[in-house]
Coordinates of C-alpha atoms and ligand atoms in Angstrom, one line a residue:
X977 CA 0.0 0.0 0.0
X978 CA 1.2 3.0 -0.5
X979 CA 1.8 6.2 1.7
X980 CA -1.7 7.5 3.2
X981 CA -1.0 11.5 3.4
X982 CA -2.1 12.9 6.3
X983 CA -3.9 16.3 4.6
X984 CA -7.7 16.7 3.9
X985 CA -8.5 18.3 1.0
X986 CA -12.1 20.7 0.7
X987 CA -13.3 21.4 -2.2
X988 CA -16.0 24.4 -2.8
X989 CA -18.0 22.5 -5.8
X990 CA -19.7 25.9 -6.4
X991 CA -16.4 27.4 -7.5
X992 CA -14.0 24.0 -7.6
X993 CA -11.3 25.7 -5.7
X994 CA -9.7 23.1 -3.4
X995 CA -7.8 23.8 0.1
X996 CA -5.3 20.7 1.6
X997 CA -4.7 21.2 5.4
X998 CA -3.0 18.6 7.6
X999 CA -4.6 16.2 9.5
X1000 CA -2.5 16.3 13.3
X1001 CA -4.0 14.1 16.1
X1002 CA -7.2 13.2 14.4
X1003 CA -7.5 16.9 14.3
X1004 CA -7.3 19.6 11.0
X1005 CA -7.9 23.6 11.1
X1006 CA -11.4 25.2 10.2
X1007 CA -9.0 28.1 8.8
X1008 CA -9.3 25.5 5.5
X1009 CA -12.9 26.9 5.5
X1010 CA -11.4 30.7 5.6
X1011 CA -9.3 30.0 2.8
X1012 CA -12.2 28.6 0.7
X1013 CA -14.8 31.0 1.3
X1014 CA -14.7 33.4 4.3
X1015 CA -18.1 33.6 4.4
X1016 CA -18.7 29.5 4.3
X1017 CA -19.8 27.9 8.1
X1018 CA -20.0 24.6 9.5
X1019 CA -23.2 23.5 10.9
X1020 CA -22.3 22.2 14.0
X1021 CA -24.9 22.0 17.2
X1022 CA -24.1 21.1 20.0
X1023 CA -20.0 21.0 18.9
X1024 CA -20.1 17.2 18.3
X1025 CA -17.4 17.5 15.5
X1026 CA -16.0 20.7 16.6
X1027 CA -12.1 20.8 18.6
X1028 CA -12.4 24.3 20.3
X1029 CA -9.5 24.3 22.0
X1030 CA -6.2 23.1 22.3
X1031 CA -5.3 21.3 25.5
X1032 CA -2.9 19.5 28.2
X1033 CA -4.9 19.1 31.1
X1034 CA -6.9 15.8 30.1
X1035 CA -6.9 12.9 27.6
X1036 CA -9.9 11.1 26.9
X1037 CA -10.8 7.9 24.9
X1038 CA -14.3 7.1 24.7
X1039 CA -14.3 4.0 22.7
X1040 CA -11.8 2.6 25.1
X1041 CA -13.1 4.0 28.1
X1042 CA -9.6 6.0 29.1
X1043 CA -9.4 9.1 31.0
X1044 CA -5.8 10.6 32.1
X1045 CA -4.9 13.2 33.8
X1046 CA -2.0 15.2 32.0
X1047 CA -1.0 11.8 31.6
X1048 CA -1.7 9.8 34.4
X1049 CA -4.5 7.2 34.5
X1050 CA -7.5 8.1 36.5
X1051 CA -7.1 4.8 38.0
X1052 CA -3.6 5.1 39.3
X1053 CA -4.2 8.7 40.5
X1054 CA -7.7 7.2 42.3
X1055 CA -5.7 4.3 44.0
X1056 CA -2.6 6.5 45.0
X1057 CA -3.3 9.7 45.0
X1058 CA -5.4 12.5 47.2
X1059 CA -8.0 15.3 45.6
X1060 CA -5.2 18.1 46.6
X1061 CA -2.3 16.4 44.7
X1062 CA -4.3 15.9 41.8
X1063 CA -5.6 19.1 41.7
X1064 CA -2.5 20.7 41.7
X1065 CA -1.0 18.3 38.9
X1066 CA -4.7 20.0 37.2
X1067 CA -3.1 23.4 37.7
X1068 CA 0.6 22.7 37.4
X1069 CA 0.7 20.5 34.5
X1070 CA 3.4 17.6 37.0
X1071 CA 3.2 16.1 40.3
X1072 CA 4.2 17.8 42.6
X1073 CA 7.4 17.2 45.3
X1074 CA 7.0 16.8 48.8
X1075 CA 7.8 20.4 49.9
X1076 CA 5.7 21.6 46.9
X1077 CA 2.7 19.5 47.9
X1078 CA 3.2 21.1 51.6
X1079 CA 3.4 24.3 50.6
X1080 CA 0.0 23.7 48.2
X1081 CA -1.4 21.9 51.1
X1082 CA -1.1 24.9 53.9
X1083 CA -2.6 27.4 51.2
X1084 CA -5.7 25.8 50.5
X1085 CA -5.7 24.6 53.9
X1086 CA -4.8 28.6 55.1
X1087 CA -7.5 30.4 52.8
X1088 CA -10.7 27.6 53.6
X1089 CA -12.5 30.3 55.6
X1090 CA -15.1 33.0 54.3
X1091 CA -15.5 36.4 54.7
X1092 CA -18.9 37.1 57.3
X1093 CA -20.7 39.0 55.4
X1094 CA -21.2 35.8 52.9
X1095 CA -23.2 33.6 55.5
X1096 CA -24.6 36.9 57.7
X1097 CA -25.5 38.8 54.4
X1098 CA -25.8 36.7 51.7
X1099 CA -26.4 33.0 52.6
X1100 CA -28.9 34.0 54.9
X1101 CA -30.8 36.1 52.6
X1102 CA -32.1 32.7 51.0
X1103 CA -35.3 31.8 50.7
X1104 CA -36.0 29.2 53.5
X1105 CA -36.1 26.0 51.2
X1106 CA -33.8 27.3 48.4
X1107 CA -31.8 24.3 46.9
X1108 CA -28.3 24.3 47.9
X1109 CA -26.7 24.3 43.9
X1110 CA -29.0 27.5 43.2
X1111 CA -26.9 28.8 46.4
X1112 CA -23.5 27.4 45.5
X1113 CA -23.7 29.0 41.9
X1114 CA -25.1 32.1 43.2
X1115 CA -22.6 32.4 45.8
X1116 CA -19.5 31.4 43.3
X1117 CA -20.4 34.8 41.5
X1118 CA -20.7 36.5 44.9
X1119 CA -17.4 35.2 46.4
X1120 CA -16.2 37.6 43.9
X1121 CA -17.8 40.8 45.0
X1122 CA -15.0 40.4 48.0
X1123 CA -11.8 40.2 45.4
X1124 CA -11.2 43.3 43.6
X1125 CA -7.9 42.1 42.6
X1126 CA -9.4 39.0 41.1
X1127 CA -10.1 41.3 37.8
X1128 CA -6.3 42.0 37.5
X1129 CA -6.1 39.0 34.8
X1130 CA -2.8 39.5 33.8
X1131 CA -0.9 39.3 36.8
X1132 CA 0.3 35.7 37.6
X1133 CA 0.4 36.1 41.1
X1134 CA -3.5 37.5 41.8
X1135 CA -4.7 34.6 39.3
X1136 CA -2.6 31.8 41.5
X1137 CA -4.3 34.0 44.4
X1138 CA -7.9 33.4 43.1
X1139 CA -6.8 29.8 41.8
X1140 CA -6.4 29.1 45.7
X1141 CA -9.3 30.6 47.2
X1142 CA -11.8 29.1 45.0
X1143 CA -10.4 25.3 45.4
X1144 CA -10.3 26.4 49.2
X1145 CA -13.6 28.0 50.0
X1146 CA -15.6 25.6 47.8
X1147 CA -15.8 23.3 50.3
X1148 CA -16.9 25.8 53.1
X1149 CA -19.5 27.4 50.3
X1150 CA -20.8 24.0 49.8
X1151 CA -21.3 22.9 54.0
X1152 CA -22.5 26.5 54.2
X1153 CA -25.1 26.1 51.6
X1154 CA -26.6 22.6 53.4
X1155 CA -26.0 24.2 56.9
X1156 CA -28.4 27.0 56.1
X1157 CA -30.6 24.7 54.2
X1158 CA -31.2 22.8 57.3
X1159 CA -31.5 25.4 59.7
X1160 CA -27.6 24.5 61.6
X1161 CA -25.4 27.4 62.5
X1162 CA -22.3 27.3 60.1
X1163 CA -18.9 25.7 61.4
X1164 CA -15.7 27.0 60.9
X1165 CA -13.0 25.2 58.8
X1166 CA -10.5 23.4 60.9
X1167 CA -6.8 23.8 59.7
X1168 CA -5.9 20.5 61.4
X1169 CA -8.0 18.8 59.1
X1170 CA -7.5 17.5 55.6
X1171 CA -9.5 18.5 52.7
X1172 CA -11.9 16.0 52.9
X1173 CA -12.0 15.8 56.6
X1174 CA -12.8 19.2 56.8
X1175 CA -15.7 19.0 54.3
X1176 CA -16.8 16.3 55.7
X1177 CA -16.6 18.4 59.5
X1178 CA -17.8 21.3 58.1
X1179 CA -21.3 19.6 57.2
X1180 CA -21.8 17.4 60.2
X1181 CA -20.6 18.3 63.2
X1182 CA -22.9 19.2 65.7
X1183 CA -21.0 18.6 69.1
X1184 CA -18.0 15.5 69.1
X1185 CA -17.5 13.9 65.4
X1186 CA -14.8 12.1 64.0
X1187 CA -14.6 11.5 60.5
X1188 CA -14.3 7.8 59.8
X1189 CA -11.0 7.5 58.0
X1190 CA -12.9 5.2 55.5
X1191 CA -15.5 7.6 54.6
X1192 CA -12.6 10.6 54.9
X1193 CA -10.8 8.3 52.0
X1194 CA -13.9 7.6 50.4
X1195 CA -15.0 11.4 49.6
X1196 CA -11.3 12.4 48.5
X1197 CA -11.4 9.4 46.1
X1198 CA -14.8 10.9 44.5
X1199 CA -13.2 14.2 44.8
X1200 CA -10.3 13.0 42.4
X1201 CA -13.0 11.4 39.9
X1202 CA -14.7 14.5 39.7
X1203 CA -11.7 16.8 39.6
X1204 CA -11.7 17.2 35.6
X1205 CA -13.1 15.8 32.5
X1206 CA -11.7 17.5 29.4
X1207 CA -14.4 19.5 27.5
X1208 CA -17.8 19.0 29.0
X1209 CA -20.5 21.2 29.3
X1210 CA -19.5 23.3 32.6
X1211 CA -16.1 23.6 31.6
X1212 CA -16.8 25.1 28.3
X1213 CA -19.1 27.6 30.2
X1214 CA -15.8 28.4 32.3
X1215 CA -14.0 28.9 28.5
X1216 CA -16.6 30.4 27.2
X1217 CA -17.4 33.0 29.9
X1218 CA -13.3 32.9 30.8
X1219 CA -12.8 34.6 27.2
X1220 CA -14.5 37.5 28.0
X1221 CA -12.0 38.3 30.4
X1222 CA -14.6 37.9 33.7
X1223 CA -13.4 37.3 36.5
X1224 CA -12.6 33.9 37.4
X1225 CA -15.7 33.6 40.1
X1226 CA -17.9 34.8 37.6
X1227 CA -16.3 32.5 35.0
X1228 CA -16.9 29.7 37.7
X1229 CA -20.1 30.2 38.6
X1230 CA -21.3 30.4 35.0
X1231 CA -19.7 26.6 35.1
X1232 CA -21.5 26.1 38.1
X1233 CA -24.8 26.9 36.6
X1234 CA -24.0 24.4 33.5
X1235 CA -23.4 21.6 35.6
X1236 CA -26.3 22.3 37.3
X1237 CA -28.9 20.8 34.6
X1238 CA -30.1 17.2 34.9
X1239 CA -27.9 16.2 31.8
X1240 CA -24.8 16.7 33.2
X1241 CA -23.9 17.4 37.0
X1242 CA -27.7 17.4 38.0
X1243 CA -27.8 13.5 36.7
X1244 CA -26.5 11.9 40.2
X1245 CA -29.4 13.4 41.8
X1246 CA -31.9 12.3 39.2
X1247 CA -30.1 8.8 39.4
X1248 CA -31.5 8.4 42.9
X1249 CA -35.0 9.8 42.9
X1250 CA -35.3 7.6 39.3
X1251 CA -34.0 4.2 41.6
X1252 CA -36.7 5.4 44.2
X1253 CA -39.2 5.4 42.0
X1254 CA -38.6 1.8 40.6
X1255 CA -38.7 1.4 44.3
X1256 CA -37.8 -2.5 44.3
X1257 CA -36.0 -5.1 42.1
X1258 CA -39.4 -6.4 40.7
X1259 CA -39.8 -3.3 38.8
X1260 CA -37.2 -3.1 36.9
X1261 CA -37.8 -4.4 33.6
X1262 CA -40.8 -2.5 33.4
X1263 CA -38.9 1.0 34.0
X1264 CA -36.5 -0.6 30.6
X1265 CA -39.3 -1.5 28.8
X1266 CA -40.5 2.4 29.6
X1267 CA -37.4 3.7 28.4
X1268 CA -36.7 1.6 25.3
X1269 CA -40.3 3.3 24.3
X1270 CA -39.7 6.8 25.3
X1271 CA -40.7 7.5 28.5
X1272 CA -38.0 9.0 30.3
X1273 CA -34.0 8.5 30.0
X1274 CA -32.5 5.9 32.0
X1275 CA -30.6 8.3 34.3
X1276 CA -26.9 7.7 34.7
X1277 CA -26.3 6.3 31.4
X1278 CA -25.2 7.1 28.3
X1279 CA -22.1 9.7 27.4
X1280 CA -21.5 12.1 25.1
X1281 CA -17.9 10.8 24.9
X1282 CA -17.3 7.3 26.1
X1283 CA -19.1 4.7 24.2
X1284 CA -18.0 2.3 26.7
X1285 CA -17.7 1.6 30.6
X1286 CA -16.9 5.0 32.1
X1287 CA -13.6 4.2 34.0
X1288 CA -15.2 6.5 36.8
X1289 CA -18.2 4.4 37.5
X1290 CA -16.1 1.5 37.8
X1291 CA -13.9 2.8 40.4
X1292 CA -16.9 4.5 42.0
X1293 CA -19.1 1.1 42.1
X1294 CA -15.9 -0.2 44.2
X1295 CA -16.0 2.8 46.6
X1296 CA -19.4 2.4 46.8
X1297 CA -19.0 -1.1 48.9
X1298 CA -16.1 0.4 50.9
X1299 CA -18.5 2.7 52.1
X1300 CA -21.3 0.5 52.5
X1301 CA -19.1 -1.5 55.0
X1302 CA -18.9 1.5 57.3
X1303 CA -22.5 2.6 56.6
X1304 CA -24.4 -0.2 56.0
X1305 CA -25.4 -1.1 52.3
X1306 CA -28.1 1.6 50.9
X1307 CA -31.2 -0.4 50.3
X1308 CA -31.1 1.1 46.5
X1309 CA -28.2 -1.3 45.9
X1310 CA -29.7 -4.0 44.7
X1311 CA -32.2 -1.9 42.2
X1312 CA -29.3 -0.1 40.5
X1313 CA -27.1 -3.5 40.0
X1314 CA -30.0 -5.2 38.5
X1315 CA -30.9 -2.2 36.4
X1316 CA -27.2 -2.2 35.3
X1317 CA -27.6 -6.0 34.6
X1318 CA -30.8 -5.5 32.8
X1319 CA -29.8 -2.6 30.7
X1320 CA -26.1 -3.8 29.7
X1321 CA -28.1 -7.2 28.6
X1322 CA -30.2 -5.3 26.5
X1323 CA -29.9 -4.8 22.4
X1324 CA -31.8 -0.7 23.0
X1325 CA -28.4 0.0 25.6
X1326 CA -26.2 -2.2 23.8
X1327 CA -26.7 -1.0 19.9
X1328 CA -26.9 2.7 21.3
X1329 CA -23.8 2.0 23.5
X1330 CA -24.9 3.4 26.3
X1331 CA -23.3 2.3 29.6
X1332 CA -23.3 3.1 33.2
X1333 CA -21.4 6.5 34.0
X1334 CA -20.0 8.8 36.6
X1335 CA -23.4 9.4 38.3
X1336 CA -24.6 6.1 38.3
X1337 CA -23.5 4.9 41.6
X1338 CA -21.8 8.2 43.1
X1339 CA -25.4 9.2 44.2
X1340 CA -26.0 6.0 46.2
X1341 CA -22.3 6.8 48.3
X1342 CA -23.6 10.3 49.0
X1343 CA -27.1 8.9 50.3
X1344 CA -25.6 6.3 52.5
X1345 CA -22.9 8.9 53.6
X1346 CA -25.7 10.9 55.0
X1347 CA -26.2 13.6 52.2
X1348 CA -29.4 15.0 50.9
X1349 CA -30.4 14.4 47.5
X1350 CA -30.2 17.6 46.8
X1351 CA -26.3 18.2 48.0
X1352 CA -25.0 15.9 45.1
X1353 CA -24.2 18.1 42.5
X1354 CA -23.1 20.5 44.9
X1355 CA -20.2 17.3 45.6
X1356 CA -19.5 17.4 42.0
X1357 CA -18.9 21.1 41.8
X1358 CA -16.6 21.0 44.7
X1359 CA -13.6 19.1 43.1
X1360 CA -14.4 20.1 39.6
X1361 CA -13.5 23.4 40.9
X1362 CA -10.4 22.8 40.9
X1363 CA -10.8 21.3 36.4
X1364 CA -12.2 24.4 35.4
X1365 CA -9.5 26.3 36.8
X1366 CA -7.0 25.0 35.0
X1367 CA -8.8 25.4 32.0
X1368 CA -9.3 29.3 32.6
X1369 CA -5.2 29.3 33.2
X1370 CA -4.5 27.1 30.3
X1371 CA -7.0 29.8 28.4
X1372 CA -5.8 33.3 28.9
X1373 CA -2.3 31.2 28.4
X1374 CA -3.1 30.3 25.2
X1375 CA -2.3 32.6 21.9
X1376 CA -4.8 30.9 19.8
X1377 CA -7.6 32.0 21.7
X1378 CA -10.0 34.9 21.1
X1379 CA -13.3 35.8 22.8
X1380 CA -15.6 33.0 21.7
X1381 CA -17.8 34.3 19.9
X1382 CA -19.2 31.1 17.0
X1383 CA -21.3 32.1 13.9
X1384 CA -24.9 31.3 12.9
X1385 CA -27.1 29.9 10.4
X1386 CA -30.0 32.4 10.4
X1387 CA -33.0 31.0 9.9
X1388 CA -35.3 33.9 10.7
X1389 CA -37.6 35.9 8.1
X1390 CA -36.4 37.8 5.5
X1391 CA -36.6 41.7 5.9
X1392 CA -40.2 43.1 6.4
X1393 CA -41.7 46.8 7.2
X1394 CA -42.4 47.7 10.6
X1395 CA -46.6 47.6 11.2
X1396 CA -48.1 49.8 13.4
X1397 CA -49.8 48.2 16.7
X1398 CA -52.8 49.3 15.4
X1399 CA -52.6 48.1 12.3
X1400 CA -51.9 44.3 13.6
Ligands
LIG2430 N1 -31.5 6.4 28.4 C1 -32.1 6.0 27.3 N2 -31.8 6.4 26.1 C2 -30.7 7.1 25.9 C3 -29.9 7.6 27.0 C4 -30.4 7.2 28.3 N3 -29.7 7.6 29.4 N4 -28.9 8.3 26.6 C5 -29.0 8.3 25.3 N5 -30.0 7.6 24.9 C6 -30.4 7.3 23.5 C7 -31.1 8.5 22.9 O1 -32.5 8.5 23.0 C8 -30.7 8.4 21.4 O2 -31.5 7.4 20.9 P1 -32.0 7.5 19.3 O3 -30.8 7.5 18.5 O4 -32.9 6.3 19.1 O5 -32.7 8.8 19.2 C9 -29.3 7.8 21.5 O6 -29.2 7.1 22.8 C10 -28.2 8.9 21.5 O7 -28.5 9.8 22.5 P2 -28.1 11.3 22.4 O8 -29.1 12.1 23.3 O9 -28.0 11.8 21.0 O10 -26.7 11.3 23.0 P3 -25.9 12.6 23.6 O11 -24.5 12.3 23.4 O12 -26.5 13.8 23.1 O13 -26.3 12.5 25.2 C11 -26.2 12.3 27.5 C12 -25.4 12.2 26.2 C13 -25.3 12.1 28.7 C14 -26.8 13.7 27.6 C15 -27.3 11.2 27.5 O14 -26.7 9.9 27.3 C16 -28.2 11.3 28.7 O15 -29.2 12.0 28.7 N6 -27.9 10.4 29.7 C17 -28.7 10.5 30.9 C18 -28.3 11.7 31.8 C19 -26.9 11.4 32.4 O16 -26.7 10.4 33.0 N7 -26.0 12.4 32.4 C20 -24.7 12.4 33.1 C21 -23.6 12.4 32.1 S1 -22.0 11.9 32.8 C22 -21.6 13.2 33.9 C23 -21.6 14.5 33.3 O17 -20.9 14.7 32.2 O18 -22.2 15.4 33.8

């Protein structure tokens, strides 16, 4: 056979000029398109064939069911690793050393607390019953309000500032959010504490608690799986919203709001209330037959990207009996493995290659862990935090980028004369 050149070649058929561009990564340059025709557009909703940016942070295979972290195996960095290590390899790009891990460690451990007037002025302006995401995004953006320096984009040192402030209060936004929600006065951070220890302090103590080093483990493993995944939906809200030059809280909490929606973040806490509702093993096939004919999405399945096993839910699933030793197995266990069963059995999941993802089992940890429904995507948003971060950096690092800004296909009515309300 002979050599396969890696160029594509467009050609306009209207005019028969022809552009050849190279084909790197899997990957070739819509400034082909520019060359053709400057006024020619690619159709593409929804960006399912569109590469918007360049990037280091994260490598995904969804056919093979991979996911690294600027190189690393998620399953590696799950097994050996803690949230804080990988979220500074998210922000630095390399592991870190021992003295730089410490020194990463004491900051985010050293800028965990909150300014009063968030809980006295803002939290507590809430409407009673206000769901703790609608809080957590609102108070991203407010965060903010306290940082003029967090404008000054171009210096390195305010963004690193700002970088460390929003992985360190996310946490004590988050337990602030459910504290309020429930009606408990707010506990302070405790530097002693490890990330997830603190978290984990922040939302439960009420007199003497220890965190069970199990469960402590347990929520810093979920932290790492949810630290970053390339692309997604929240992420390109931080992008998007990041081009503009906003400030990184409001960049964050516009990624907040994204993952807020029951397709992506929101999905862990539909994932529970849908196993409810089967409410018991017997049920099952009937909720499958439902879906296969429409009613409702079988929630915590399917992926935009992997077309296989999300390597997240498997690790999760393991965690998920780890923590059921401590807590005692939740009772919606046996619904969601024979769902999994049924579903992965089935020709509707298996020609569509939908499979179990992140959300599938994270939801039933957080239940058993003692978390409201409606704190789960709240859980999500704290580690990924620390993803769309380094995404904003790698952004306003990278000379390629503009203010997003894509094109449209108008499909509105042609010009027409005003008419007179009367007239109508
Ligand atoms: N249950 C039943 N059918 C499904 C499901 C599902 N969960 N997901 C996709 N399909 C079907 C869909 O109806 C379509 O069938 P057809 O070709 O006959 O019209 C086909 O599979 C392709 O679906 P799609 O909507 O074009 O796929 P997408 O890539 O746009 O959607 C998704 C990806 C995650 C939004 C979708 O799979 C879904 O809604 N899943 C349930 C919600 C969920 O679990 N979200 C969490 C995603 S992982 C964490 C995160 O990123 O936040």
């Amino acid at each position: 056979m002979g050599h396969v050149p890696d160029t594509i070649t467009i050609t306009d058929d209207r005019t028969g000029k022809s552009v050849t561009v190279p084909i790197t990564d899997g990957v070739f340059p819509s400034s082909a398109l520019r060359e053709l025709d400057p006024s020619l557009f690619m159709y593409d909703p929804a960006y399912l064939s569109t590469a918007a940016c360049k990037s280091a942070i994260t490598f995904l295979d969804g056919d093979a069911g991979i996911l690294r972290h600027r190189g690393y195996p998620i399953e590696q960095l799950a097994e050996h690793s803690t949230y804080l290590e990988v979220a500074y390899l998210l922000i630095h790009g390399e592991l870190p050393s021992q003295q730089e891990l410490d020194t990463w460690t004491y900051e985010i451990t050293h800028h965990t607390f909150m300014h009063e007037n968030m809980r006295k002025r803002f939290v507590d302006g809430f409407h009673y019953d206000a769901h703790p995401m609608g809080m957590f995004v609102s108070a991203i953006a407010a965060l903010g309000t306290f940082y003029d320096d967090a404008k000054q984009l171009g210096d390195e040192e305010s963004r690193d500032k700002q970088i460390l402030r929003l992985i360190a209060k996310a946490p004590t936004l988050a337990a602030m959010c459910h504290r309020f929600s429930v009606g408990l006065p707010f506990f302070l951070p405790d530097n002693e504490l490890s990330y997830a220890a603190n978290f984990l302090t922040m939302m439960w103590k009420i007199g003497e608690y220890d965190v069970h080093p199990v469960l402590e483990r347990a929520m810093d493993v979920l932290f790492i799986l949810h630290a970053d995944h390339e692309q997604n939906c929240g992420t390109t809200a931080m992008r998007v919203v990041g081009s503009s030059h906003a400030d990184p809280y409001s960049s964050a909490a516009a990624a907040a709001a994204a993952l807020y929606g029951p397709l992506h973040g929101g999905a862990n806490e539909q994932v529970v209330r849908m196993l409810g509702d089967i409410g018991s093993i017997d049920n099952v096939d009937e909720f499958v037959g439902d879906v296969k004919g429409g009613k409702g999405r079988l929630m915590g399945f399917g992926h935009r990207v992997y077309k296989n096993y999300d390597p997240r839910a498997q690790i999760i699933k393991q965690t998920a009996y780890e923590v059921f030793e401590v807590t005692g197995k939740n009772p919606l266990l046996d619904i969601a493995l024979k769902l999994e069963e049924a579903a992965l059995a089935d020709s509707y999941f298996a020609d569509r290659r939908l499979y179990p993802n992140v959300d599938f089992y994270s939801g039933l940890i957080y239940q058993a862990m003692g978390f409201p429904i409606e704190m789960f995507t709240v859980l999500f948003a704290i580690p990924r935090t620390s993803g769309w971060l380094a995404h904003w950096q790698e952004l306003l690092g990278d000379e390629d980028q503009k203010i997003s800004r894509p094109r449209q296909w108008y499909a509105g009515p042609e010009e027409r004369d005003y008419v007179k309300l009367s007239e109508r």
